[in-house]
Short mmCIF file of C-alpha atoms in Angstrom, two decimals:
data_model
loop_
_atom_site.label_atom_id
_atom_site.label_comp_id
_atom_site.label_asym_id
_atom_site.label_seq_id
_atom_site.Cartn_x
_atom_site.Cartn_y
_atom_site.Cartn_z
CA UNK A 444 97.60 15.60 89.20
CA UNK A 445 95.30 18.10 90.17
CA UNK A 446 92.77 15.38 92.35
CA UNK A 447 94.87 15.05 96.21
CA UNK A 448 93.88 11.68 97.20
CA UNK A 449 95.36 10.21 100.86
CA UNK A 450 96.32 7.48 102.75
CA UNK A 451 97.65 4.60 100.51
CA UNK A 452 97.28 6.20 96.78
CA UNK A 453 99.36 9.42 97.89
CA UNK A 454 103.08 7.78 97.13
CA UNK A 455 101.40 6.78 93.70
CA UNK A 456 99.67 9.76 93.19
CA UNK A 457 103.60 11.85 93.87
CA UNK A 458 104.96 9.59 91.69
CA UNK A 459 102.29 10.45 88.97
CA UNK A 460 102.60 14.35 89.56
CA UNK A 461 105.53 13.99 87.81
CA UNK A 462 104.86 11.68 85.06
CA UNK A 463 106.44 8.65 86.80
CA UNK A 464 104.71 4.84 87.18
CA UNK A 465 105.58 3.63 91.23
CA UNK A 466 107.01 0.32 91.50
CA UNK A 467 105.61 -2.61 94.06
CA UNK A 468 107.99 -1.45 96.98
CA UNK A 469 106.86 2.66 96.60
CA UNK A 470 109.63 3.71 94.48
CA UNK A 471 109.43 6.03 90.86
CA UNK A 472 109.51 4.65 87.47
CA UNK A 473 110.66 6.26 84.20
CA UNK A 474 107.84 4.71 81.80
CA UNK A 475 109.39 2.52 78.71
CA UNK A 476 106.57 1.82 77.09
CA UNK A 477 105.53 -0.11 73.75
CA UNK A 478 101.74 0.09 71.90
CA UNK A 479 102.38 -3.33 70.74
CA UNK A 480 100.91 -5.94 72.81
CA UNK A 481 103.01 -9.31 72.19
CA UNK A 482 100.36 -12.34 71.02
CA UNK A 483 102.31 -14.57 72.97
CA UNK A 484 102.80 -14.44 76.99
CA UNK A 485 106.49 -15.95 75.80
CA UNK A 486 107.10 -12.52 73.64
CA UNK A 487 105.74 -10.37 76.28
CA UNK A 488 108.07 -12.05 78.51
CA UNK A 489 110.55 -11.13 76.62
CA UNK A 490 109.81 -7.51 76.08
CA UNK A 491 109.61 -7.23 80.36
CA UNK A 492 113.16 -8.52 80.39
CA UNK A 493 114.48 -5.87 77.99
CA UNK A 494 113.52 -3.72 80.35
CA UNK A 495 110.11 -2.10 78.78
CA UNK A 496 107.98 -1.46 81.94
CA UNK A 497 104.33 -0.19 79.89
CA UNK A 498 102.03 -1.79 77.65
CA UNK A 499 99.04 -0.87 75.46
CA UNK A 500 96.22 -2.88 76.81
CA UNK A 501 92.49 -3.30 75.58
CA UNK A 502 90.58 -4.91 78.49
CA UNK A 503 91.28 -7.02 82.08
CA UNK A 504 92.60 -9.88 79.87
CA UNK A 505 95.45 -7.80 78.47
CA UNK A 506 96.19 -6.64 82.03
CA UNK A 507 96.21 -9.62 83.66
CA UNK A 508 99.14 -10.63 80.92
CA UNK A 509 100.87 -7.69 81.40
CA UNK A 510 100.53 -8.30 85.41
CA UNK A 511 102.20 -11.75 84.66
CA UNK A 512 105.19 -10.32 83.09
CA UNK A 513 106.22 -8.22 85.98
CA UNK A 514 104.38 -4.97 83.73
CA UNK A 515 101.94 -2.20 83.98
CA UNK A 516 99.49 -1.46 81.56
CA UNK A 517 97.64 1.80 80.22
CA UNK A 518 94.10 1.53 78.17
CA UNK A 519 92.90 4.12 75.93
CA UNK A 520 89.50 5.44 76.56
CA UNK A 521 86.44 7.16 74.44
CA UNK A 522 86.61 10.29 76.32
CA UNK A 523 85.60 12.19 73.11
CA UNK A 524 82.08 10.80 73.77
CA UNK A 525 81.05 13.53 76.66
CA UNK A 526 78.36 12.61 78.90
CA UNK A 527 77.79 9.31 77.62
CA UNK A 528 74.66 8.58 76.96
CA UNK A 529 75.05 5.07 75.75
CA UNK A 530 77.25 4.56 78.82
CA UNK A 531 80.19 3.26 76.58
CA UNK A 532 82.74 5.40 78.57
CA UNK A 533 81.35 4.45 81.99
CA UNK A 534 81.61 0.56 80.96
CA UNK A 535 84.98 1.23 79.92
CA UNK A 536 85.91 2.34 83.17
CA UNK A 537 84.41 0.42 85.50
CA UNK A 538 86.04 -2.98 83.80
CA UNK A 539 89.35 -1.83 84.71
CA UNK A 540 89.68 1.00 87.41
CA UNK A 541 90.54 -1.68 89.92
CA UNK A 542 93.02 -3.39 88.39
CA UNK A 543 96.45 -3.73 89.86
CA UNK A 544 98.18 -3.18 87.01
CA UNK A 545 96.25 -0.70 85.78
CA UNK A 546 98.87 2.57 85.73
CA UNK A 547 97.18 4.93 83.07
CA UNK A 548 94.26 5.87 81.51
CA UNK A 549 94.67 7.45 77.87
CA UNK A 550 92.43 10.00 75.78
CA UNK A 551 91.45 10.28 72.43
CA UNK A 552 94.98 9.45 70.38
CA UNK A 553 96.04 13.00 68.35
CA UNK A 554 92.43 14.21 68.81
CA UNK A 555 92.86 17.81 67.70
CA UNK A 556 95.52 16.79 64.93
CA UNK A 557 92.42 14.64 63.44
CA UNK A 558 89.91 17.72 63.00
CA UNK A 559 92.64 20.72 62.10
CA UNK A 560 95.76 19.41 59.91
CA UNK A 561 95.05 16.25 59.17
CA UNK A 562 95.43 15.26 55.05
CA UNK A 563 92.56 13.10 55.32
CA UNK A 564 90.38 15.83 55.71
CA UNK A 565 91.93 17.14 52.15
CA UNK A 566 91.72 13.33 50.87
CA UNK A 567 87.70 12.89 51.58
CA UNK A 568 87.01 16.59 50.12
CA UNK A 569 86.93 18.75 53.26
CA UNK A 570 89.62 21.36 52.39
CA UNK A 571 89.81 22.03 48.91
CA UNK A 572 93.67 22.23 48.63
CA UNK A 573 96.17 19.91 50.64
CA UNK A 574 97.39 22.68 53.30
CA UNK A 575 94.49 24.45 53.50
CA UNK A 576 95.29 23.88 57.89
CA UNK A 577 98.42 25.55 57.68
CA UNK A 578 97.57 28.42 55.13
CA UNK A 579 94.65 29.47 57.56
CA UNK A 580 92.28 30.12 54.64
CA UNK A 581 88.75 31.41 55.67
CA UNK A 582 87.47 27.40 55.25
CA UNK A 583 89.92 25.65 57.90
CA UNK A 584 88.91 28.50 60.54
CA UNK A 585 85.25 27.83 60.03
CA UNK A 586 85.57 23.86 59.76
CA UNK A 587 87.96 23.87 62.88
CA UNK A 588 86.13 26.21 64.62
CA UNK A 589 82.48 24.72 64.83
CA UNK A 590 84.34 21.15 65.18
CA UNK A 591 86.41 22.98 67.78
CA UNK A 592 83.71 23.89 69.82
CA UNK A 593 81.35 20.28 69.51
CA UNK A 594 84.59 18.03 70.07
CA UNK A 595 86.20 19.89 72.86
CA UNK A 596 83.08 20.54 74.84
CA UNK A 597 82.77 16.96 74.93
CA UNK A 598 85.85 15.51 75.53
CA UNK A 599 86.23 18.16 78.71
CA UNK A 600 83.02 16.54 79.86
CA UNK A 601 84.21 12.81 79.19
CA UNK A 602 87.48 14.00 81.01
CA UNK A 603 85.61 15.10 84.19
CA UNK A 604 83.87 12.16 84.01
CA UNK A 605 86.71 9.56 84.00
CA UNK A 606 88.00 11.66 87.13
CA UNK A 607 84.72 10.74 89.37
CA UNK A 608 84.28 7.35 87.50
CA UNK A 609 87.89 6.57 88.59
CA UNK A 610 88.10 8.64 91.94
CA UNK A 611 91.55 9.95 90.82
CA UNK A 612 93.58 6.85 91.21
CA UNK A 613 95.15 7.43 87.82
CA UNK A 614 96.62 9.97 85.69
CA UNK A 615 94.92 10.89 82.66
CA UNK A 616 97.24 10.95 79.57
CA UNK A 617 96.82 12.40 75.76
CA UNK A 618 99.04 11.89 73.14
CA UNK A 619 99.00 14.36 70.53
CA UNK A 620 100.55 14.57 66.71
CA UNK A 621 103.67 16.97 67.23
CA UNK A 622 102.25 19.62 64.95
CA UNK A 623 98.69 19.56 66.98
CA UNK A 624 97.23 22.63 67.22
CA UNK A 625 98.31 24.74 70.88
CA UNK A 626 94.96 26.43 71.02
CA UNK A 627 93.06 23.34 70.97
CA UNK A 628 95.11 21.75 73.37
CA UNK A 629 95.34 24.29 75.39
CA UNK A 630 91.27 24.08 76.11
CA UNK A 631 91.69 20.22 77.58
CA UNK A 632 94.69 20.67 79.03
CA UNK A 633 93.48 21.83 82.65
CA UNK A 634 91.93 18.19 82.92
CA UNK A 635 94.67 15.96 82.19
CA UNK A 636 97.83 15.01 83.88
CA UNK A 637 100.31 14.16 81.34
CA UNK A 638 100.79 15.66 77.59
CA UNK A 639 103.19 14.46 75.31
CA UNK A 640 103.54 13.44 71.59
CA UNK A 641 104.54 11.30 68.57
CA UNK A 642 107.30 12.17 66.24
CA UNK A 643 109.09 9.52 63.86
CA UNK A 644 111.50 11.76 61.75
CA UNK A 645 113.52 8.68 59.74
CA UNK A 646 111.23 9.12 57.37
CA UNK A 647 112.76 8.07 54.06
CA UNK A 648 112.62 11.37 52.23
CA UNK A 649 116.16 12.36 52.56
CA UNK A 650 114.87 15.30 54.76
CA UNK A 651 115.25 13.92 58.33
CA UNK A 652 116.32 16.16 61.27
CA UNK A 653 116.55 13.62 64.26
CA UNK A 654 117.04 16.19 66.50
CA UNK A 655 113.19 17.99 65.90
CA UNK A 656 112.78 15.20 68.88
CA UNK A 657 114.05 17.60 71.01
CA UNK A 658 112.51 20.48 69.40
CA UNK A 659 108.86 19.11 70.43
CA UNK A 660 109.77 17.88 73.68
CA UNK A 661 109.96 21.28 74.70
CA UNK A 662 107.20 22.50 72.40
CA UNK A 663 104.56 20.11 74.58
CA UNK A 664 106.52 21.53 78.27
CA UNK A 665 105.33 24.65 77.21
CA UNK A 666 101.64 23.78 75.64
CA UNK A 667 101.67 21.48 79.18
CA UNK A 668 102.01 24.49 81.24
CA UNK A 669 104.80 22.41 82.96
CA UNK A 670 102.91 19.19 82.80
CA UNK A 671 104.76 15.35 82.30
CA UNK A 672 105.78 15.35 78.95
CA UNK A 673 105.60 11.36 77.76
CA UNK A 674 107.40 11.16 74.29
CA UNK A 675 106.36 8.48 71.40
CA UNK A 676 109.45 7.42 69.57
CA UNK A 677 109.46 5.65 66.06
CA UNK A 678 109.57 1.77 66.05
CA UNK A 679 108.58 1.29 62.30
CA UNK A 680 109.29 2.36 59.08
CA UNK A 681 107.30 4.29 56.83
CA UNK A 682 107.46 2.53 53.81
CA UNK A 683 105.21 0.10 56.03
CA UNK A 684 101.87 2.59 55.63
CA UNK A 685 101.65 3.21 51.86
CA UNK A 686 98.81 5.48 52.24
CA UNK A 687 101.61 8.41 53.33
CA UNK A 688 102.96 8.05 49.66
CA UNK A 689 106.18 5.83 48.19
CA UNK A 690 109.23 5.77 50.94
CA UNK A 691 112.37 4.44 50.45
CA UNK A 692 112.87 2.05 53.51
CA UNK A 693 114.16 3.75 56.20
CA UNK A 694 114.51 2.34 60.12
CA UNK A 695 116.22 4.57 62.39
CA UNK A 696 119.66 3.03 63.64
CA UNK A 697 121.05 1.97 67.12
CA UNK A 698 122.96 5.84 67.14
CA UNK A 699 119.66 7.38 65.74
CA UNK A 700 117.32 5.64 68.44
CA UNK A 701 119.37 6.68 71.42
CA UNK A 702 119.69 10.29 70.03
CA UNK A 703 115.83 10.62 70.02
CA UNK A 704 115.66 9.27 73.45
CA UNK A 705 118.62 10.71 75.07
CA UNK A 706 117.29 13.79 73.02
CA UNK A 707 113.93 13.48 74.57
CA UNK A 708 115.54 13.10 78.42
CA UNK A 709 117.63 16.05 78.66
CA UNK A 710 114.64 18.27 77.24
CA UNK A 711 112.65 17.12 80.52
CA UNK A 712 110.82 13.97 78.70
CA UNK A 713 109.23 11.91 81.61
CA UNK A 714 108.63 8.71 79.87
CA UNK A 715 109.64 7.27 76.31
CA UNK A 716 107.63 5.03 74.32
CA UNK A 717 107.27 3.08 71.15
CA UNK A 718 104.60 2.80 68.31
CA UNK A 719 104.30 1.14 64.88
CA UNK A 720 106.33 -2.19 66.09
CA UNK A 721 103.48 -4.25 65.20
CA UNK A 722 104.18 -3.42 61.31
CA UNK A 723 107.37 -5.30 61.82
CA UNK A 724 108.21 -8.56 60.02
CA UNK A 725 110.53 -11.21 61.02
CA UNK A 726 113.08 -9.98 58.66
CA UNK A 727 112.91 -7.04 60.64
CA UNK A 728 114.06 -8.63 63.93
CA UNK A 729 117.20 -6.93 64.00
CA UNK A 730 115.19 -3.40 64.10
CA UNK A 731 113.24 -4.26 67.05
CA UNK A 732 116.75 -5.91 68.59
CA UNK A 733 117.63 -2.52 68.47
CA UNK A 734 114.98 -0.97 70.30
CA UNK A 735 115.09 -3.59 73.23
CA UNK A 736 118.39 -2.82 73.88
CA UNK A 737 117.71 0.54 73.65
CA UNK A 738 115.27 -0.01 76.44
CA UNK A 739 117.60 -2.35 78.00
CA UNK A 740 119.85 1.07 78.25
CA UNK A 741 117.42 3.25 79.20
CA UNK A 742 116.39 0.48 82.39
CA UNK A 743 119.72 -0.20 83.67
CA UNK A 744 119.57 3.57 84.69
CA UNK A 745 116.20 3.98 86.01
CA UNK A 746 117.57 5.96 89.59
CA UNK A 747 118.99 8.44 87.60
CA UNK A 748 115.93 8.34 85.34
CA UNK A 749 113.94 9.64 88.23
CA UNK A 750 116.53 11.36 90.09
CA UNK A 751 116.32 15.39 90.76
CA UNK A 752 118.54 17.17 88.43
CA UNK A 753 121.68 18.45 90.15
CA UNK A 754 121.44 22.11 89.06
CA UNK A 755 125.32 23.06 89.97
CA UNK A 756 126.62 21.41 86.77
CA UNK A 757 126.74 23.37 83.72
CA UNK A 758 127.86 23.02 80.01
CA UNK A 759 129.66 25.30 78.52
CA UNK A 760 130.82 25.02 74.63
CA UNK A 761 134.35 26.59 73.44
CA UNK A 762 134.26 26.32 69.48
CA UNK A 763 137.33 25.61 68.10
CA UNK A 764 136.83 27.99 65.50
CA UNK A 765 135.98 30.61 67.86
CA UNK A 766 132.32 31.12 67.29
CA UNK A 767 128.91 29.10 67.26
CA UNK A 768 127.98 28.35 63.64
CA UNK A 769 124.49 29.67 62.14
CA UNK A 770 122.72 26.55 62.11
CA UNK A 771 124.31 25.34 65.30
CA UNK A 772 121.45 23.96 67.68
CA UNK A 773 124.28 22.96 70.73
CA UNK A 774 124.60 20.41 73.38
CA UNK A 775 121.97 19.83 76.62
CA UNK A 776 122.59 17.55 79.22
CA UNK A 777 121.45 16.10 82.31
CA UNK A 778 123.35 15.65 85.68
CA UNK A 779 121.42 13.22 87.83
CA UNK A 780 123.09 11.83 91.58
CA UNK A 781 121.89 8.27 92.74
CA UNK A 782 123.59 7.57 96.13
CA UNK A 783 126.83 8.06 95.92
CA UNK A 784 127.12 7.85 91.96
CA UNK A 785 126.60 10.17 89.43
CA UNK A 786 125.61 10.17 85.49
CA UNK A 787 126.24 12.60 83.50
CA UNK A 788 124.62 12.74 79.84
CA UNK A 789 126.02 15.14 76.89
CA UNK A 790 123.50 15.23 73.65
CA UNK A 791 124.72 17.38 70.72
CA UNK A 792 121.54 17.47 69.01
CA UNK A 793 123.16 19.61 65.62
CA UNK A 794 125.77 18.50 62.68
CA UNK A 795 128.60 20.42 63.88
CA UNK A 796 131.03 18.36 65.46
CA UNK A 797 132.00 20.53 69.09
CA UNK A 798 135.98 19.72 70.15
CA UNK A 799 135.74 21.95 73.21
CA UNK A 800 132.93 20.74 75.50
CA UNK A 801 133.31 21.35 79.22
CA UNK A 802 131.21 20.23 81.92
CA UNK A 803 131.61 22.15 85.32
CA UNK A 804 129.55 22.26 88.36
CA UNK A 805 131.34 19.52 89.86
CA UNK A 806 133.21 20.34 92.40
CA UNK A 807 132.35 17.17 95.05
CA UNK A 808 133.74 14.86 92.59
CA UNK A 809 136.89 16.20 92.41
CA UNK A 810 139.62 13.59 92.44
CA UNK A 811 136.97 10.97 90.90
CA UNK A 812 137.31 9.65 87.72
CA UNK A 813 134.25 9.00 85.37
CA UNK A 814 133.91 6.74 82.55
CA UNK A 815 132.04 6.47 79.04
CA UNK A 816 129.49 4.00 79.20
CA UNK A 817 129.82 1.81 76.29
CA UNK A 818 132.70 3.66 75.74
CA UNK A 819 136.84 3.97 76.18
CA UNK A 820 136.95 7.22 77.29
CA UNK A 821 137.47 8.05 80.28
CA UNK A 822 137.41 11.89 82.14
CA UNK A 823 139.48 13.30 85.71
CA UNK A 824 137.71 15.65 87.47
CA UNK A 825 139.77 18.50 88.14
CA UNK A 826 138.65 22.25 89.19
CA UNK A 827 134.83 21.11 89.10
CA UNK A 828 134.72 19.30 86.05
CA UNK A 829 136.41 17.69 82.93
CA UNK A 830 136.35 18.36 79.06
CA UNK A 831 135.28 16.10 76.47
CA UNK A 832 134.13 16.20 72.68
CA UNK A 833 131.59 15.76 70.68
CA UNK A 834 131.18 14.27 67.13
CA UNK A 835 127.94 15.41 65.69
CA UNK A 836 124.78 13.95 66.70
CA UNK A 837 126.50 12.09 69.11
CA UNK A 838 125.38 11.19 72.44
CA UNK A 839 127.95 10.62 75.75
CA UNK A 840 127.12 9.31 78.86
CA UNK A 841 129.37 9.10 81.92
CA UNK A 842 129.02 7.85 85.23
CA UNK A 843 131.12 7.00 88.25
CA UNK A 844 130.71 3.20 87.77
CA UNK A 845 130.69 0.82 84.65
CA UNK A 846 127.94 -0.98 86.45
CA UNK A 847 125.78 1.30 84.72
CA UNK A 848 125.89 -0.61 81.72
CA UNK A 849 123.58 -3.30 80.53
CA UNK A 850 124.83 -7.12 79.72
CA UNK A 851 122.04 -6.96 77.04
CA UNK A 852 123.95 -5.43 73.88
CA UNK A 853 122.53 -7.46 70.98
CA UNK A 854 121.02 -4.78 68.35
CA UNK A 855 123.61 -1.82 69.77
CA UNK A 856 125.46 -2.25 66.21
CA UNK A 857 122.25 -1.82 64.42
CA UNK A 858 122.79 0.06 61.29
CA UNK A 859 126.35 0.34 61.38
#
C-alpha cells in the first residue's frame, strides 16, 4: 500500500501490504473468498464455517450480515467514473468506509479486458472479424487506443479519489480477465494495492490445461510489479452461460480444485477466491460441497498460509528416464514454518508422472518424521530432506502433525 497511515490502522495496513485481511486479535489472513452472497443468514453461516473468510457485498446491509457470520466483506466500486460529477463514487464511499467489516474496496471488474479483447465488441459490430484484438489489425489499435486514453484517464482519477475519500484505510483491489492487456494495466497499476485475476479452465471443450492457473499467477506478479496477487478460481460450469457457445457440462473435481489452488499458492497467490457459484442448482450441491471443503483445507492451514517462506528448502527432480521431457512444466512448492511445525507442499503442475522428487533444505528436521495430509504416506528426514513421488497433476502436502487436517471432508471425493 503505497498510503503509510499510523497509530491503530498500521498492523492492518502491514497486513494489507501483502495482500493479507488482519483478524480481530492483529493477526494475518489468507483471503478465501466467494462473489456469492448467501440469501439466507443460515447459508452464510454456513459458508463462515467452511472456512471462507470474504464476501462480495453491495451496501451496509450486506456487511452487517457478513459481520454476523464472523466475515469480512469487500464492495466493488465505480471508479471508472473519474471525478464524479454526479457524486455516484463519493456516495458509494462514504456509505461504507467506516464499516468494521469493511476489508476491501474493488475497481472496475476486467476493465481493460472489456474495451481490448472482449468478443462482445465483435458481437455488437465493433471489430469486423472475431480476433481482430489479438491479430492487432490497424482497427483494434485505433478503437483501443482512443478508449485507452478516455477510460484510463478516468479510472486513475476515480482511483485517487477513493484514496482521499477513504483516507487509506483500505486496499484497493482490481480483478482483471487473465488475458487483459499488460499495457493497459500497467497505466493503473501505480494506484492500486492488489492485482490479480480470473481463470476457469474446466471448460468443457476437451482442451483444458488446469495448470495455466499457475501460468497467470505469475503472469499478474510480474504485470503487479511485485504487487498481492488475489486469484479467482472457477465455481461454475460453463454450460451455465450459453452465450459462450454449446459446452458439454463440465465442473472441475475435488483433485482439479485443489490443483488450481495449491497451483495458485506456490506461484506466490495471496488470496483465492470463487465466482459463478450463484449459477449453481440444487442438483449441483455436491459441486459446491466440493469447494467448501476445499476452503475448509485451505483454513485449517491459515499460519502457514501467511507464514514467510523458508528459503533453505529446495526441490530438485531426478527423472527416471534420465531427462526432463519437452512438454514437462515441473514441480513448485512451498516450505512454510509455524512454531515449531512445518508444511511442506509439492504441486506437479504437468502430465508427466515424476518418480524421483527430492526435497532438501531441511536439515533442522532431521530425525522428524512428516506425514501426507489426507494421505498414507509418510517421509524420514534424513541428510536434510526426504524423497517422494509424484503422479501427474498431483498435489502433496506434508507436515509435522496430522492436526493439520480438517474434520470437514464431505465433497473431497467429488468427481471420483
Amino acid at each position: 500500500m503505497r498510503i503509510l497511515v499510523l497509530g491503530l490502522l498500521s498492523v492492518a495496513v502491514a497486513a494489507a501490504q501483502q495482500g493479507f485481511l488482519q483478524t480481530q486479535s492483529g493477526h494475518p489472513l489468507y483471503p478465501i473468498g466467494m462473489y456469492e452472497l448467501p440469501k439466507t443468514d443460515a447459508e452464510l453461516q454456513q459458508m463462515a464455517e467452511a472456512g471462507f473468510n470474504l464476501v462480495h457485498c453491495n451496501n451496509r446491509a450486506d456487511l452487517d450480515r457478513v459481520a454476523k457470520a464472523g466475515m469480512k466483506g469487500w464492495v466493488s466500486l465505480p471508479m471508472q467514473v473519474g471525478n464524479d460529477p454526479a457524486r455516484t463514487l463519493r456516495k458509494a464511499v462514504d456509505a461504507v468506509k467506516d464499516h468494521p467489516a469493511l476489508a476491501v474496496l474493488e475497481g472496475p471488474d476486467e476493465i481493460v479486458w472489456g474495451f481490448t479483447a472482449f468478443s462482445g465488441k465483435f458481437r455488437n459490430g465493433i471489430y469486423k472479424q472475431q480476433n481482430e484484438w489479438w491479430l492487432q489489425t490497424p482497427l483494434a489499435r485505433e478503437y483501443t487506443d482512443r478508449e485507452g486514453t478516455k477510460i484510463m484517464g478516468k479510472l486513475r482519477e476515480g482511483i485517487a479519489l477513493v484514496r482521499k475519500l477513504d483516507g487509506g484505510r483500505h486496499p484497493l483491489w482490481i480483478n482483471e480477465a487473465a488475458r487483459s492487456d499488460m499495457k493497459f494495466i500497467r497505466e493503473y497499476i501505480d494506484g492500486i494495492d492488489i492485482t490479480g485475476c480470473d481463470i476457469y479452465p474446466v471448460n468443457g471443450l476437451d482442451n483444458e490445461t488446469i495448470s495455466v492457473v499457475a501460468d497467470y499467477t505469475r503472469r499478474y506478479t510480474s504485470i503487479g510489479r511485485g504487487r498481492p496477487v488475489w486469484m479467482v478460481l472457477q465455481g461454475f460450469d460453463w454450460s451455465a452461460l450459453p452465450e459462450y457457445g454449446p459446452r458439454k457440462p463440465a465442473y472441475p473435481s475435488y483433485e482439479q480444485t485443489r490443483l488450481m489452488a495449491y497451483a495458485s499458492i506456490t506461484n506466490g497467490a495471496k488470496g483465492i477466491l470463487y465466482w459463478g457459484t450463484y449459477l449453481l442448482k440444487p442438483e449441483q450441491a455436491a459441486f459446491r460441497s466440493s469447494l467448501y471443503a476445499m476452503a475448509s483445507e485451505l483454513a485449517s492451514l491459515q499460519p502457514f498460509l501467511t507464514a514467510p517462506e523458508q528459503e533453505s528448502a529446495k526441490v530438485v527432480l531426478t527423472e527416471a528416464n534420465g531427462r526432463a521431457e519437452p512438454d514437462q512444466r515441473g514441480v513448485t512448492w512451498i516450505c512454510r514454518k509455524s512454531g515449531k511445525d512445518w508444511l511442506i507442499a509439492l504441486v506437479n503442475e504437468d502430465g508427466h508422472a515424476h518418480m524421483g522428487v527430492e526435497v532438501t533444505g531441511l536439515t533442522t528436521l532431521n530425525g522428524h518424521e512428516l506425514v501426507l495430509l489426507y494421505g498414507n504416506e509418510t517421509a524420514a528426514i534424513e541428510h536434510g530432506g526426504f524423497v517422494t513421488r509424484l503422479r501427474p497433476y498431483e498435489v502433496k502436502v506434508f507436515a509435522t502433525s496430522r492436526g493439520w487436517e480438517t474434520k470437514n471432508l464431505t465433497g473431497r471425493d467429488y468427481g471420483l
